[in-house]
């Protein structure tokens, strides 16, 4: 069904489209969730929903990083050609963390909206989505610039 490439890319971070597609969804959802949660009214004496969202995202990314390191280590032992180089291992770790974080982030955002913890209206949603998209592209660009440069030999 899926065909393995003959040779894995030497540095998959070199292509901006690859990097943006991997990093885009979790960055977009995380920023959108935090922006929408930060403008919600909070009851006096209660912790705001944005604090819970920020703490949840921090715990989620930390757990995914730990699990992802284990997954990549096992794939390296099994001889996965994409994990043959340090850059390939970093890319596979980023793909794992971002894929799971994107799904969990969307589920968290949908849960918060459907339960009424986050109230939406068009005047709030459109600017938040624009800002979240901008931040997602900036994060992808930073990762691409930092990791996509060819190394001097």
Short mmCIF file of C-alpha atoms in Angstrom, two decimals:
data_model
loop_
_atom_site.label_atom_id
_atom_site.label_comp_id
_atom_site.label_asym_id
_atom_site.label_seq_id
_atom_site.Cartn_x
_atom_site.Cartn_y
_atom_site.Cartn_z
CA UNK A 1 0.00 0.00 0.00
CA UNK A 2 2.68 2.49 1.01
CA UNK A 3 5.96 2.40 -0.83
CA UNK A 4 9.13 3.06 1.09
CA UNK A 5 11.51 5.51 -0.60
CA UNK A 6 14.63 3.97 -2.04
CA UNK A 7 16.80 6.21 0.08
CA UNK A 8 15.59 8.28 3.03
CA UNK A 9 16.28 11.99 2.73
CA UNK A 10 19.55 13.13 4.20
CA UNK A 11 17.88 16.07 5.96
CA UNK A 12 14.06 16.14 5.81
CA UNK A 13 14.05 19.52 7.56
CA UNK A 14 15.56 21.06 4.43
CA UNK A 15 12.15 21.16 2.75
CA UNK A 16 9.94 23.90 4.27
CA UNK A 17 6.71 22.22 3.13
CA UNK A 18 7.59 19.05 5.06
CA UNK A 19 8.41 21.00 8.20
CA UNK A 20 5.34 23.26 7.99
CA UNK A 21 3.01 20.32 7.40
CA UNK A 22 4.38 18.47 10.43
CA UNK A 23 4.46 21.40 12.84
CA UNK A 24 1.44 23.30 11.52
CA UNK A 25 -1.53 21.50 13.07
CA UNK A 26 -0.35 21.21 16.69
CA UNK A 27 1.03 24.76 16.70
CA UNK A 28 -2.20 26.11 15.22
CA UNK A 29 -4.47 24.20 17.60
CA UNK A 30 -2.37 24.96 20.68
CA UNK A 31 -2.20 28.69 20.01
CA UNK A 32 -5.89 28.84 19.06
CA UNK A 33 -6.88 27.01 22.25
CA UNK A 34 -4.76 29.31 24.43
CA UNK A 35 -5.98 32.47 22.69
CA UNK A 36 -9.65 31.50 22.94
CA UNK A 37 -9.26 30.38 26.56
CA UNK A 38 -7.43 33.55 27.59
CA UNK A 39 -10.36 35.83 26.71
CA UNK A 40 -12.99 33.79 28.55
CA UNK A 41 -14.40 35.37 31.72
CA UNK A 42 -13.14 33.82 34.95
CA UNK A 43 -15.04 33.54 38.20
CA UNK A 44 -13.47 35.48 41.08
CA UNK A 45 -11.33 33.19 43.19
CA UNK A 46 -11.17 30.46 40.50
CA UNK A 47 -8.32 29.61 38.19
CA UNK A 48 -8.88 30.72 34.59
CA UNK A 49 -9.43 28.14 31.88
CA UNK A 50 -6.31 29.34 30.03
CA UNK A 51 -4.14 28.23 32.98
CA UNK A 52 -5.59 24.73 32.76
CA UNK A 53 -5.12 24.69 28.99
CA UNK A 54 -1.50 25.86 29.26
CA UNK A 55 -0.72 23.29 31.96
CA UNK A 56 -2.40 20.54 29.95
CA UNK A 57 -0.45 21.43 26.82
CA UNK A 58 2.83 21.47 28.76
CA UNK A 59 2.15 18.05 30.29
CA UNK A 60 0.98 16.69 26.93
CA UNK A 61 4.10 17.78 25.06
CA UNK A 62 6.39 16.52 27.85
CA UNK A 63 4.73 13.09 27.89
CA UNK A 64 4.74 12.86 24.11
CA UNK A 65 8.43 13.76 24.02
CA UNK A 66 9.26 11.00 26.51
CA UNK A 67 7.14 8.40 24.70
CA UNK A 68 8.44 9.58 21.32
CA UNK A 69 12.06 9.13 22.40
CA UNK A 70 11.25 5.54 23.35
CA UNK A 71 9.47 4.91 20.05
CA UNK A 72 12.34 6.35 18.00
CA UNK A 73 14.89 4.38 20.02
CA UNK A 74 12.99 1.14 19.32
CA UNK A 75 12.74 2.02 15.61
CA UNK A 76 16.48 2.66 15.53
CA UNK A 77 17.13 -0.78 17.05
CA UNK A 78 14.85 -2.39 14.47
CA UNK A 79 16.88 -0.79 11.67
CA UNK A 80 14.35 1.72 10.34
CA UNK A 81 16.22 3.59 7.57
CA UNK A 82 14.53 6.88 8.50
CA UNK A 83 16.14 6.69 11.95
CA UNK A 84 19.67 5.98 10.66
CA UNK A 85 20.97 9.53 11.18
CA UNK A 86 20.56 11.94 14.09
CA UNK A 87 18.62 14.35 11.85
CA UNK A 88 16.31 11.52 10.78
CA UNK A 89 15.72 10.53 14.40
CA UNK A 90 14.90 14.14 15.33
CA UNK A 91 12.52 14.39 12.39
CA UNK A 92 10.74 11.15 13.29
CA UNK A 93 10.45 12.33 16.91
CA UNK A 94 8.96 15.62 15.71
CA UNK A 95 6.51 13.76 13.45
CA UNK A 96 5.39 11.51 16.33
CA UNK A 97 4.97 14.34 18.84
CA UNK A 98 3.18 16.62 16.37
CA UNK A 99 0.84 13.94 15.03
CA UNK A 100 -0.41 12.89 18.44
CA UNK A 101 -0.44 16.46 19.80
CA UNK A 102 -2.50 17.62 16.84
CA UNK A 103 -5.15 14.96 17.40
CA UNK A 104 -5.29 15.49 21.16
CA UNK A 105 -5.31 19.28 20.74
CA UNK A 106 -8.24 19.17 18.33
CA UNK A 107 -10.10 16.83 20.68
CA UNK A 108 -9.43 19.20 23.62
CA UNK A 109 -10.57 22.23 21.65
CA UNK A 110 -13.76 20.48 20.54
CA UNK A 111 -14.43 19.30 24.11
CA UNK A 112 -13.99 22.81 25.54
CA UNK A 113 -16.27 24.36 22.93
CA UNK A 114 -18.99 21.70 23.15
CA UNK A 115 -19.12 21.74 26.95
CA UNK A 116 -19.32 25.54 27.05
CA UNK A 117 -16.00 26.13 28.77
CA UNK A 118 -14.98 28.23 25.77
CA UNK A 119 -17.66 30.42 24.20
CA UNK A 120 -17.19 31.30 20.56
CA UNK A 121 -18.46 34.10 18.39
CA UNK A 122 -17.25 35.20 14.98
CA UNK A 123 -15.67 38.42 16.28
CA UNK A 124 -13.40 36.34 18.48
CA UNK A 125 -12.81 33.30 16.28
CA UNK A 126 -11.53 34.96 13.11
CA UNK A 127 -8.77 37.09 14.70
CA UNK A 128 -7.73 34.16 16.90
CA UNK A 129 -7.51 31.84 13.88
CA UNK A 130 -5.51 34.40 11.93
CA UNK A 131 -3.07 34.88 14.78
CA UNK A 132 -2.80 31.12 15.38
CA UNK A 133 -2.06 30.50 11.70
CA UNK A 134 0.60 33.21 11.75
CA UNK A 135 2.24 31.71 14.84
CA UNK A 136 2.13 28.20 13.33
CA UNK A 137 3.92 29.39 10.18
CA UNK A 138 6.49 31.30 12.22
CA UNK A 139 7.22 28.23 14.38
CA UNK A 140 7.60 26.10 11.26
CA UNK A 141 9.90 28.71 9.73
CA UNK A 142 12.08 28.85 12.85
CA UNK A 143 12.44 25.06 12.97
CA UNK A 144 13.18 25.01 9.25
CA UNK A 145 15.89 27.70 9.59
CA UNK A 146 17.46 26.08 12.64
CA UNK A 147 17.47 22.46 11.48
CA UNK A 148 17.30 22.72 7.70
CA UNK A 149 20.71 24.26 7.11
CA UNK A 150 23.28 21.93 5.60
CA UNK A 151 26.08 21.11 8.01
CA UNK A 152 29.68 21.92 7.09
CA UNK A 153 31.74 18.79 6.77
#
